[in-house]
Tab-separated table of N, CA and C in Angstrom:
chain	number	residue	atom	x	y	z
A	1	UNK	N	39.684	6.000	37.482
A	1	UNK	CA	39.116	5.424	36.029
A	1	UNK	C	38.408	7.035	35.216
A	2	UNK	N	37.579	7.989	36.122
A	2	UNK	CA	36.632	8.949	35.633
A	2	UNK	C	37.927	9.960	35.247
A	3	UNK	N	38.998	10.173	36.247
A	3	UNK	CA	40.064	11.419	35.577
A	3	UNK	C	40.600	10.557	34.679
A	4	UNK	N	41.134	9.733	34.155
A	4	UNK	CA	41.882	9.293	33.143
A	4	UNK	C	40.973	9.700	32.277
A	5	UNK	N	39.499	9.083	31.872
A	5	UNK	CA	38.833	9.491	30.641
A	5	UNK	C	38.495	11.335	30.695
A	6	UNK	N	38.651	11.908	31.577
A	6	UNK	CA	38.465	13.173	31.835
A	6	UNK	C	39.324	14.308	30.807
A	7	UNK	N	41.028	13.286	31.533
A	7	UNK	CA	42.255	13.931	30.786
A	7	UNK	C	42.202	13.501	29.256
A	8	UNK	N	41.837	12.660	29.421
A	8	UNK	CA	41.844	11.998	27.750
A	8	UNK	C	41.229	12.985	26.835
A	9	UNK	N	39.842	13.302	27.318
A	9	UNK	CA	39.071	14.021	26.550
A	9	UNK	C	39.469	15.509	26.595
A	10	UNK	N	39.988	16.032	27.779
A	10	UNK	CA	40.705	17.457	27.787
A	10	UNK	C	41.763	17.660	26.592
A	11	UNK	N	42.727	16.396	26.811
A	11	UNK	CA	44.020	16.611	25.860
A	11	UNK	C	43.270	16.222	24.450
A	12	UNK	N	42.806	15.852	24.305
A	12	UNK	CA	42.011	15.422	22.653
A	12	UNK	C	40.966	16.678	22.417
A	13	UNK	N	40.303	17.495	23.163
A	13	UNK	CA	40.128	18.850	22.887
A	13	UNK	C	41.209	20.270	22.780
A	14	UNK	N	42.107	19.768	23.577
A	14	UNK	CA	43.024	20.861	23.259
A	14	UNK	C	43.915	20.573	21.954
A	15	UNK	N	44.376	19.342	21.626
A	15	UNK	CA	44.611	19.147	20.226
A	15	UNK	C	43.764	19.591	19.140
A	16	UNK	N	42.701	19.717	19.247
A	16	UNK	CA	41.711	19.984	18.507
A	16	UNK	C	41.830	21.663	18.374
A	17	UNK	N	41.731	22.081	19.288
A	17	UNK	CA	41.788	23.943	19.336
A	17	UNK	C	42.714	24.214	19.117
A	18	UNK	N	44.094	23.622	19.261
A	18	UNK	CA	45.114	23.742	18.425
A	18	UNK	C	45.304	23.801	17.244
A	19	UNK	N	44.771	22.854	16.298
A	19	UNK	CA	44.358	22.991	14.688
A	19	UNK	C	43.514	24.063	14.247
A	20	UNK	N	42.933	24.974	15.249
A	20	UNK	CA	42.256	25.961	14.806
A	20	UNK	C	42.930	27.190	14.267
A	21	UNK	N	44.069	27.097	15.189
A	21	UNK	CA	44.689	28.364	15.048
A	21	UNK	C	45.329	28.648	13.711
A	22	UNK	N	45.049	29.497	12.894
A	22	UNK	CA	45.658	29.652	11.342
A	22	UNK	C	47.041	28.880	11.349
A	23	UNK	N	47.060	28.180	10.325
A	23	UNK	CA	48.261	27.634	9.845
A	23	UNK	C	49.140	28.266	8.657
A	24	UNK	N	50.412	27.877	8.115
A	24	UNK	CA	51.098	28.362	6.990
A	24	UNK	C	51.425	27.210	6.714
A	25	UNK	N	51.535	27.458	5.017
A	25	UNK	CA	52.056	26.257	4.320
A	25	UNK	C	53.245	26.731	3.412
A	26	UNK	N	54.338	25.927	3.923
A	26	UNK	CA	55.289	25.915	2.896
A	26	UNK	C	55.716	24.966	1.832
A	27	UNK	N	54.950	23.801	2.157
A	27	UNK	CA	54.788	22.621	0.714
A	27	UNK	C	53.251	22.903	0.651
A	28	UNK	N	52.972	22.806	-0.323
A	28	UNK	CA	51.229	22.690	-0.410
A	28	UNK	C	50.783	21.153	-0.054
A	29	UNK	N	49.754	21.560	0.713
A	29	UNK	CA	49.145	20.248	1.785
A	29	UNK	C	49.623	20.222	2.763
A	30	UNK	N	50.826	20.623	3.117
A	30	UNK	CA	51.538	20.381	4.654
A	30	UNK	C	51.379	21.479	5.429
A	31	UNK	N	51.025	21.598	6.242
A	31	UNK	CA	50.813	22.952	6.922
A	31	UNK	C	51.653	22.946	8.035
A	32	UNK	N	52.394	24.332	8.726
A	32	UNK	CA	52.740	24.134	9.908
A	32	UNK	C	51.652	24.844	10.614
A	33	UNK	N	51.540	24.006	11.782
A	33	UNK	CA	50.549	24.275	12.465
A	33	UNK	C	50.907	24.125	14.007
A	34	UNK	N	49.854	24.319	15.367
A	34	UNK	CA	50.088	23.685	16.128
A	34	UNK	C	49.593	22.540	16.769
A	35	UNK	N	49.042	21.948	15.995
A	35	UNK	CA	48.163	20.598	16.483
A	35	UNK	C	49.537	19.674	16.690
A	36	UNK	N	50.572	19.823	16.377
A	36	UNK	CA	51.535	18.887	16.805
A	36	UNK	C	52.020	19.133	18.315
A	37	UNK	N	52.151	20.395	18.624
A	37	UNK	CA	52.174	20.093	20.152
A	37	UNK	C	51.363	19.892	20.940
A	38	UNK	N	49.784	19.467	20.492
A	38	UNK	CA	48.684	19.069	21.290
A	38	UNK	C	48.939	17.803	21.273
A	39	UNK	N	49.860	16.923	20.412
A	39	UNK	CA	50.186	15.576	20.480
A	39	UNK	C	51.105	15.106	21.210
A	40	UNK	N	52.176	16.363	21.359
A	40	UNK	CA	53.310	16.207	22.089
A	40	UNK	C	53.114	16.290	23.389
A	41	UNK	N	51.737	17.275	24.199
A	41	UNK	CA	51.222	17.349	25.425
A	41	UNK	C	50.573	16.179	25.926
A	42	UNK	N	49.654	15.533	24.740
A	42	UNK	CA	48.895	14.136	25.089
A	42	UNK	C	49.939	13.222	25.677
A	43	UNK	N	51.210	12.930	25.010
A	43	UNK	CA	52.261	11.896	25.867
A	43	UNK	C	52.889	12.494	26.796
A	44	UNK	N	53.109	13.638	27.011
A	44	UNK	CA	54.003	14.163	28.278
A	44	UNK	C	53.022	14.220	29.472
A	45	UNK	N	51.954	14.848	29.283
A	45	UNK	CA	51.063	14.924	30.418
A	45	UNK	C	50.134	13.624	30.596
A	46	UNK	N	49.866	12.703	29.787
A	46	UNK	CA	49.115	11.815	29.877
A	46	UNK	C	49.838	10.548	29.954
A	47	UNK	N	50.801	10.394	29.248
A	47	UNK	CA	51.649	9.009	29.370
A	47	UNK	C	51.536	8.543	28.136
A	48	UNK	N	52.149	7.231	28.342
A	48	UNK	CA	51.985	6.518	26.538
A	48	UNK	C	50.687	6.197	26.366
A	49	UNK	N	50.059	5.405	27.479
A	49	UNK	CA	49.202	4.695	26.764
A	49	UNK	C	47.639	5.646	26.684
A	50	UNK	N	47.423	6.699	27.529
A	50	UNK	CA	46.533	7.476	27.562
A	50	UNK	C	46.804	8.235	26.514
A	51	UNK	N	48.110	8.647	26.163
A	51	UNK	CA	48.011	9.957	25.098
A	51	UNK	C	47.727	9.444	24.179
A	52	UNK	N	48.386	8.035	23.956
A	52	UNK	CA	47.928	7.570	22.432
A	52	UNK	C	46.240	7.197	22.398
A	53	UNK	N	45.521	7.268	23.610
A	53	UNK	CA	44.477	7.394	23.543
A	53	UNK	C	43.567	8.450	23.150
A	54	UNK	N	44.167	9.588	23.960
A	54	UNK	CA	43.621	10.665	23.313
A	54	UNK	C	43.705	11.233	22.070
A	55	UNK	N	44.756	10.722	21.543
A	55	UNK	CA	45.360	11.063	20.017
A	55	UNK	C	44.110	10.329	19.355
A	56	UNK	N	43.974	9.217	19.664
A	56	UNK	CA	42.967	8.393	18.877
A	56	UNK	C	41.354	8.944	18.804
A	57	UNK	N	41.382	9.065	20.103
A	57	UNK	CA	39.839	9.972	20.427
A	57	UNK	C	39.905	11.472	19.507
A	58	UNK	N	41.132	12.218	19.490
A	58	UNK	CA	40.819	13.298	18.448
A	58	UNK	C	40.728	12.762	17.311
A	59	UNK	N	41.497	11.798	16.460
A	59	UNK	CA	41.196	11.437	15.201
A	59	UNK	C	39.952	10.951	14.788
A	60	UNK	N	39.352	10.141	16.030
A	60	UNK	CA	37.956	9.404	15.369
A	60	UNK	C	37.247	10.888	15.395
A	61	UNK	N	37.061	11.679	16.278
A	61	UNK	CA	36.320	13.017	16.182
A	61	UNK	C	36.281	13.390	14.796
A	62	UNK	N	37.640	13.884	14.371
A	62	UNK	CA	37.947	14.179	12.785
A	62	UNK	C	37.252	13.547	11.863
A	63	UNK	N	37.436	11.929	11.946
A	63	UNK	CA	36.864	11.116	10.843
A	63	UNK	C	35.570	11.229	10.757
A	64	UNK	N	34.942	11.429	11.868
A	64	UNK	CA	33.327	11.513	11.829
A	64	UNK	C	32.891	12.567	11.490
A	65	UNK	N	33.892	13.765	11.123
A	65	UNK	CA	33.620	14.714	10.219
A	65	UNK	C	33.607	16.210	10.963
A	66	UNK	N	34.124	16.302	12.524
A	66	UNK	CA	34.080	17.464	13.173
A	66	UNK	C	35.069	17.741	12.323
A	67	UNK	N	35.066	19.606	12.119
A	67	UNK	CA	36.402	20.067	11.617
A	67	UNK	C	37.514	20.322	12.492
A	68	UNK	N	37.908	19.470	13.133
A	68	UNK	CA	39.017	19.814	13.888
A	68	UNK	C	40.434	19.807	13.489
A	69	UNK	N	40.859	19.076	12.232
A	69	UNK	CA	41.950	19.308	12.231
A	69	UNK	C	42.807	20.093	11.575
A	70	UNK	N	43.747	20.675	11.440
A	70	UNK	CA	44.795	21.951	10.457
A	70	UNK	C	43.420	22.425	9.409
A	71	UNK	N	43.281	23.919	9.680
A	71	UNK	CA	42.385	23.968	8.606
A	71	UNK	C	41.155	23.825	8.588
A	72	UNK	N	40.474	23.215	9.548
A	72	UNK	CA	38.951	23.337	9.846
A	72	UNK	C	38.650	22.214	9.179
A	73	UNK	N	39.776	21.111	8.707
A	73	UNK	CA	39.305	20.083	8.013
A	73	UNK	C	38.796	18.956	8.819
A	74	UNK	N	37.880	18.328	8.612
A	74	UNK	CA	37.417	16.712	9.371
A	74	UNK	C	36.774	16.079	8.120
A	75	UNK	N	36.427	14.956	8.383
A	75	UNK	CA	35.426	13.762	7.431
A	75	UNK	C	37.039	12.558	7.160
A	76	UNK	N	36.350	12.059	6.084
A	76	UNK	CA	37.676	10.940	5.806
A	76	UNK	C	38.781	11.517	4.488
A	77	UNK	N	38.377	12.172	3.932
A	77	UNK	CA	39.255	12.854	2.941
A	77	UNK	C	40.917	13.256	3.648
A	78	UNK	N	40.884	13.868	4.843
A	78	UNK	CA	42.052	14.104	5.079
A	78	UNK	C	42.961	12.755	5.441
A	79	UNK	N	42.556	11.844	5.886
A	79	UNK	CA	42.969	10.435	6.143
A	79	UNK	C	43.699	9.612	4.692
A	80	UNK	N	43.173	10.271	3.725
A	80	UNK	CA	43.903	9.651	2.501
A	80	UNK	C	44.408	10.737	1.762
A	81	UNK	N	44.792	11.952	2.039
A	81	UNK	CA	45.269	13.085	1.280
A	81	UNK	C	46.726	13.286	1.784
A	82	UNK	N	47.457	14.084	1.403
A	82	UNK	CA	48.693	14.108	1.790
A	82	UNK	C	49.211	14.430	3.313
A	83	UNK	N	48.742	14.525	3.736
A	83	UNK	CA	48.953	14.642	4.985
A	83	UNK	C	48.505	13.621	6.227
A	84	UNK	N	48.059	12.448	5.451
A	84	UNK	CA	47.393	11.492	6.368
A	84	UNK	C	48.589	10.739	7.103
A	85	UNK	N	49.386	10.360	6.240
A	85	UNK	CA	50.799	9.576	7.049
A	85	UNK	C	50.994	10.535	8.562
A	86	UNK	N	50.907	11.536	8.645
A	86	UNK	CA	51.681	12.523	9.784
A	86	UNK	C	50.170	12.168	10.939
A	87	UNK	N	49.036	12.297	10.112
A	87	UNK	CA	47.683	11.974	11.109
A	87	UNK	C	47.652	10.746	11.569
A	88	UNK	N	48.097	9.526	10.738
A	88	UNK	CA	48.364	8.036	11.767
A	88	UNK	C	49.878	8.258	12.403
A	89	UNK	N	50.220	8.798	12.474
A	89	UNK	CA	51.653	8.925	12.952
A	89	UNK	C	51.892	9.523	14.194
A	90	UNK	N	50.737	10.277	14.548
A	90	UNK	CA	50.302	10.904	15.731
A	90	UNK	C	50.090	10.116	16.815
A	91	UNK	N	49.350	8.997	16.486
A	91	UNK	CA	49.055	8.001	17.662
A	91	UNK	C	50.261	7.380	18.203
A	92	UNK	N	51.476	7.110	17.199
A	92	UNK	CA	52.756	6.747	17.833
A	92	UNK	C	53.626	7.537	18.475
A	93	UNK	N	53.360	8.538	17.790
A	93	UNK	CA	54.241	9.744	18.094
A	93	UNK	C	53.950	10.172	19.460
A	94	UNK	N	52.807	10.254	19.978
A	94	UNK	CA	52.090	10.739	21.488
A	94	UNK	C	52.409	9.548	22.514
A	95	UNK	N	52.217	8.042	22.020
A	95	UNK	CA	52.740	6.847	22.750
A	95	UNK	C	54.423	6.954	22.955
A	96	UNK	N	55.303	7.071	22.082
A	96	UNK	CA	56.528	7.504	22.089
A	96	UNK	C	56.967	8.560	23.015
A	97	UNK	N	56.498	9.557	22.864
A	97	UNK	CA	56.792	10.873	23.581
A	97	UNK	C	56.710	10.695	25.203
A	98	UNK	N	55.316	9.638	25.583
A	98	UNK	CA	54.823	9.885	26.800
A	98	UNK	C	55.814	8.458	27.313
A	99	UNK	N	56.182	7.669	26.328
A	99	UNK	CA	57.031	6.205	26.881
A	99	UNK	C	58.522	6.842	27.432
A	100	UNK	N	58.772	7.923	26.522
A	100	UNK	CA	60.459	8.231	26.922
A	100	UNK	C	60.377	9.196	28.424
A	101	UNK	N	59.152	9.888	28.100
A	101	UNK	CA	58.917	10.709	29.462
A	101	UNK	C	58.434	10.033	30.682
A	102	UNK	N	57.921	9.189	30.629
A	102	UNK	CA	57.467	8.245	31.785
A	102	UNK	C	58.572	7.709	32.513
A	103	UNK	N	59.583	7.084	31.793
A	103	UNK	CA	60.949	7.055	32.246
A	103	UNK	C	62.275	7.891	32.641
A	104	UNK	N	61.937	9.131	32.169
A	104	UNK	CA	62.924	10.241	32.515
A	104	UNK	C	63.004	10.552	34.026
A	105	UNK	N	64.515	10.422	34.539
A	105	UNK	CA	64.451	10.678	35.975
A	105	UNK	C	64.667	11.818	36.093
A	106	UNK	N	65.600	12.479	35.274
A	106	UNK	CA	66.329	14.005	35.576
A	106	UNK	C	65.225	15.096	35.276
A	107	UNK	N	65.858	16.370	34.990
A	107	UNK	CA	65.475	17.522	34.934
A	107	UNK	C	64.293	16.917	33.897
A	108	UNK	N	62.916	17.626	34.503
A	108	UNK	CA	61.714	17.405	33.723
A	108	UNK	C	61.470	18.606	32.566
A	109	UNK	N	62.300	19.216	32.384
A	109	UNK	CA	62.228	20.387	31.200
A	109	UNK	C	63.055	19.698	30.361
A	110	UNK	N	64.005	19.534	30.693
A	110	UNK	CA	64.818	18.644	29.597
A	110	UNK	C	64.161	17.299	29.090
A	111	UNK	N	63.760	16.612	29.679
A	111	UNK	CA	62.860	15.002	29.419
A	111	UNK	C	61.575	15.665	28.824
A	112	UNK	N	60.925	16.741	28.912
A	112	UNK	CA	59.958	16.986	28.253
A	112	UNK	C	60.291	17.081	26.774
A	113	UNK	N	61.317	18.172	26.879
A	113	UNK	CA	61.628	18.570	25.357
A	113	UNK	C	62.549	17.488	24.417
A	114	UNK	N	63.147	16.336	25.083
A	114	UNK	CA	64.064	15.185	24.448
A	114	UNK	C	62.716	14.447	23.659
A	115	UNK	N	61.883	14.158	24.932
A	115	UNK	CA	60.433	13.258	24.957
A	115	UNK	C	59.860	13.576	23.419
A	116	UNK	N	59.626	14.951	23.497
A	116	UNK	CA	58.809	15.429	22.352
A	116	UNK	C	59.614	15.477	20.926
A	117	UNK	N	60.981	16.046	20.991
A	117	UNK	CA	61.655	15.642	19.728
A	117	UNK	C	61.831	14.573	18.902
A	118	UNK	N	61.671	13.457	20.023
A	118	UNK	CA	61.968	12.249	19.759
A	118	UNK	C	60.747	11.247	19.066
A	119	UNK	N	59.524	11.900	19.753
A	119	UNK	CA	58.352	11.443	19.143
A	119	UNK	C	57.610	12.113	18.455
A	120	UNK	N	57.587	13.616	18.262
A	120	UNK	CA	57.286	14.596	17.135
A	120	UNK	C	57.949	14.736	16.224
A	121	UNK	N	58.991	14.240	16.355
A	121	UNK	CA	60.094	14.474	14.899
A	121	UNK	C	60.665	13.164	14.290
A	122	UNK	N	61.805	12.593	15.295
A	122	UNK	CA	62.062	11.473	15.096
A	122	UNK	C	60.939	10.113	14.940
A	123	UNK	N	60.094	9.703	15.254
A	123	UNK	CA	58.928	8.787	14.928
A	123	UNK	C	58.010	9.658	14.378
A	124	UNK	N	57.828	10.600	14.305
A	124	UNK	CA	56.660	11.283	13.207
A	124	UNK	C	57.175	11.321	11.884
A	125	UNK	N	57.980	12.037	11.693
A	125	UNK	CA	58.722	12.386	10.235
A	125	UNK	C	58.838	11.400	9.453
A	126	UNK	N	59.455	10.104	9.774
A	126	UNK	CA	59.341	9.111	8.477
A	126	UNK	C	58.273	8.624	8.392
A	127	UNK	N	57.018	8.347	9.128
A	127	UNK	CA	55.895	7.828	8.801
A	127	UNK	C	55.366	8.943	7.985
A	128	UNK	N	55.112	10.098	8.343
A	128	UNK	CA	54.717	11.408	7.066
A	128	UNK	C	55.288	11.331	6.188
A	129	UNK	N	56.334	11.325	6.294
A	129	UNK	CA	57.055	11.434	4.764
A	129	UNK	C	57.349	10.552	3.668
A	130	UNK	N	56.866	9.046	4.323
A	130	UNK	CA	56.940	8.256	3.541
A	130	UNK	C	55.417	8.170	2.467
A	131	UNK	N	54.744	8.380	3.404
A	131	UNK	CA	53.345	8.417	2.929
A	131	UNK	C	53.297	9.623	1.810
A	132	UNK	N	54.122	11.082	2.333
A	132	UNK	CA	53.794	12.066	1.552
A	132	UNK	C	54.484	11.962	0.135
A	133	UNK	N	55.772	11.319	0.046
A	133	UNK	CA	56.435	11.003	-1.002
A	133	UNK	C	55.540	10.004	-1.959
A	134	UNK	N	54.812	9.075	-1.094
A	134	UNK	CA	54.140	8.014	-2.086
A	134	UNK	C	52.715	8.872	-2.629
A	135	UNK	N	52.062	9.652	-1.892
A	135	UNK	CA	50.979	10.589	-2.094
A	135	UNK	C	51.684	11.618	-3.405
A	136	UNK	N	52.738	12.089	-3.569
A	136	UNK	CA	53.134	13.201	-4.380
A	136	UNK	C	54.022	12.674	-5.790
A	137	UNK	N	54.254	11.118	-5.232
A	137	UNK	CA	54.774	10.486	-6.341
A	137	UNK	C	56.336	11.257	-6.297
A	138	UNK	N	56.821	11.200	-5.243
A	138	UNK	CA	58.326	11.795	-5.345
A	138	UNK	C	59.497	10.908	-4.538
A	139	UNK	N	60.596	10.698	-4.702
A	139	UNK	CA	61.155	9.986	-3.806
A	139	UNK	C	61.044	10.352	-2.073
A	140	UNK	N	61.612	9.441	-1.649
A	140	UNK	CA	61.703	9.796	-0.132
A	140	UNK	C	62.695	10.605	0.227
A	141	UNK	N	64.037	10.663	-0.311
A	141	UNK	CA	65.060	11.594	-0.355
A	141	UNK	C	64.409	12.846	-0.646
A	142	UNK	N	64.129	13.061	-1.557
A	142	UNK	CA	63.655	14.789	-1.889
A	142	UNK	C	62.513	14.850	-1.190
A	143	UNK	N	61.820	14.400	-0.258
A	143	UNK	CA	60.812	14.640	0.503
A	143	UNK	C	61.105	14.951	1.762
A	144	UNK	N	62.312	14.083	2.113
A	144	UNK	CA	62.894	14.225	3.288
A	144	UNK	C	63.627	15.714	3.448
A	145	UNK	N	64.333	15.873	2.425
A	145	UNK	CA	65.001	17.094	2.014
A	145	UNK	C	63.931	18.373	2.020
A	146	UNK	N	62.876	18.171	1.731
A	146	UNK	CA	61.899	19.395	1.722
A	146	UNK	C	61.319	19.398	2.806
A	147	UNK	N	61.469	18.636	3.848
A	147	UNK	CA	60.922	18.453	5.212
A	147	UNK	C	61.644	19.017	6.078
A	148	UNK	N	62.737	19.140	5.883
A	148	UNK	CA	64.102	19.816	7.113
A	148	UNK	C	63.264	21.471	7.327
A	149	UNK	N	62.796	21.967	6.305
A	149	UNK	CA	62.499	23.553	6.725
A	149	UNK	C	61.329	23.177	7.826
A	150	UNK	N	61.187	22.115	8.277
A	150	UNK	CA	59.550	21.925	9.681
A	150	UNK	C	60.602	21.773	10.488
A	151	UNK	N	61.776	21.139	10.658
A	151	UNK	CA	62.317	21.021	11.946
A	151	UNK	C	62.759	22.267	13.168
A	152	UNK	N	63.010	23.131	12.048
A	152	UNK	CA	63.314	24.229	13.408
A	152	UNK	C	61.711	24.462	14.182
A	153	UNK	N	60.805	24.603	13.391
A	153	UNK	CA	59.662	25.033	13.740
A	153	UNK	C	59.216	23.990	15.277
A	154	UNK	N	59.752	22.679	14.715
A	154	UNK	CA	59.062	21.522	15.617
A	154	UNK	C	59.814	21.527	16.491
A	155	UNK	N	61.097	21.803	16.763
A	155	UNK	CA	62.252	22.118	17.871
A	155	UNK	C	61.315	23.437	18.619
A	156	UNK	N	60.977	24.476	18.004
A	156	UNK	CA	60.598	25.370	19.163
A	156	UNK	C	59.153	24.959	19.766
A	157	UNK	N	58.524	23.980	18.737
A	157	UNK	CA	57.314	23.533	19.770
A	157	UNK	C	57.675	22.725	21.265
A	158	UNK	N	58.544	21.757	20.579
A	158	UNK	CA	59.133	20.988	21.873
A	158	UNK	C	59.936	21.850	23.069
A	159	UNK	N	60.333	23.010	22.644
A	159	UNK	CA	60.782	23.873	23.859
A	159	UNK	C	59.742	24.565	24.725
A	160	UNK	N	58.658	24.708	24.007
A	160	UNK	CA	57.217	25.609	24.528
A	160	UNK	C	56.460	24.209	25.593
A	161	UNK	N	56.485	23.035	24.966
A	161	UNK	CA	56.111	21.576	25.656
A	161	UNK	C	56.859	21.849	26.497
A	162	UNK	N	58.073	21.690	26.590
A	162	UNK	CA	58.863	21.348	27.673
A	162	UNK	C	58.618	22.643	28.891
A	163	UNK	N	58.580	23.784	28.831
A	163	UNK	CA	58.095	25.106	29.262
A	163	UNK	C	56.930	24.797	29.671
A	164	UNK	N	55.701	24.327	29.007
A	164	UNK	CA	54.344	23.837	29.840
A	164	UNK	C	54.485	22.985	30.836
A	165	UNK	N	55.254	22.134	30.297
A	165	UNK	CA	55.356	21.042	31.345
A	165	UNK	C	56.020	21.349	32.666
A	166	UNK	N	56.973	21.810	32.631
A	166	UNK	CA	57.574	22.514	33.763
A	166	UNK	C	56.807	23.367	34.430
A	167	UNK	N	55.784	24.098	34.165
A	167	UNK	CA	54.961	25.110	34.928
A	167	UNK	C	53.946	24.473	35.445
A	168	UNK	N	53.582	23.057	34.581
A	168	UNK	CA	52.499	22.192	35.510
A	168	UNK	C	52.999	21.632	36.536
A	169	UNK	N	54.270	21.071	36.321
A	169	UNK	CA	54.917	20.349	37.552
A	169	UNK	C	55.004	21.073	38.749
A	170	UNK	N	55.623	22.349	38.425
A	170	UNK	CA	55.353	23.172	39.640
A	170	UNK	C	53.978	23.628	40.039
A	171	UNK	N	52.975	24.082	39.699
A	171	UNK	CA	51.923	24.271	39.462
A	171	UNK	C	51.040	23.176	40.424
A	172	UNK	N	51.029	21.916	39.500
A	172	UNK	CA	50.154	21.306	39.673
A	172	UNK	C	50.667	19.669	39.402
A	173	UNK	N	51.813	19.404	40.428
A	173	UNK	CA	52.498	17.962	40.068
A	173	UNK	C	51.418	16.901	39.743
A	174	UNK	N	50.338	16.677	40.303
A	174	UNK	CA	49.649	15.999	40.200
A	174	UNK	C	48.979	15.596	38.466
A	175	UNK	N	48.899	16.436	38.241
A	175	UNK	CA	48.159	16.804	36.903
A	175	UNK	C	49.125	16.160	35.784
A	176	UNK	N	50.301	15.825	36.281
A	176	UNK	CA	50.987	14.803	35.059
A	176	UNK	C	51.177	13.319	35.363
A	177	UNK	N	49.745	13.446	34.725
A	177	UNK	CA	49.518	11.706	35.161
A	177	UNK	C	50.631	10.596	34.707
A	178	UNK	N	51.523	11.385	33.509
A	178	UNK	CA	52.928	10.191	32.959
A	178	UNK	C	53.674	10.143	34.257
A	179	UNK	N	53.498	10.758	35.549
A	179	UNK	CA	54.593	10.688	36.107
A	179	UNK	C	53.752	10.025	37.449
A	180	UNK	N	52.494	9.538	37.342
A	180	UNK	CA	52.219	8.819	38.562
A	180	UNK	C	52.186	7.238	38.192
């Protein structure tokens, strides 16, 4: 139990730290940041349930005002702004990433990449896009087209998560709670 709580807090903190690294904005209000890597790692390292809990902890800390979201934002405003759909989608993204990785039986590197892409792109994007389209009063199709520029960056993030996972599996296999 203590180990789970420690890992959940640690991955929530890692996700927060990744949001403090400066971001790039291609679409006004939608930054390219490393925070999604933290969400992917929550699912990969902790598994579906604990990964989702780590993301919930991260989001609660942001909502109470800690400036841990990309761009050093915090409080309730980001949960009603342009990227709110992505923030809400982070929980499901971590869960699905962990769910897939928990069941992956072959190569861990490939499994981590596939799970991260499914959770971090195929699950997260529709939630974020629908919210963003509504927020900006644009069509979902137009917003989907404009979000295509983010996919190559998120593929790179998923590959990095896969490489980190492979290193953790080699150095400390017991640290991958998703595999136990």
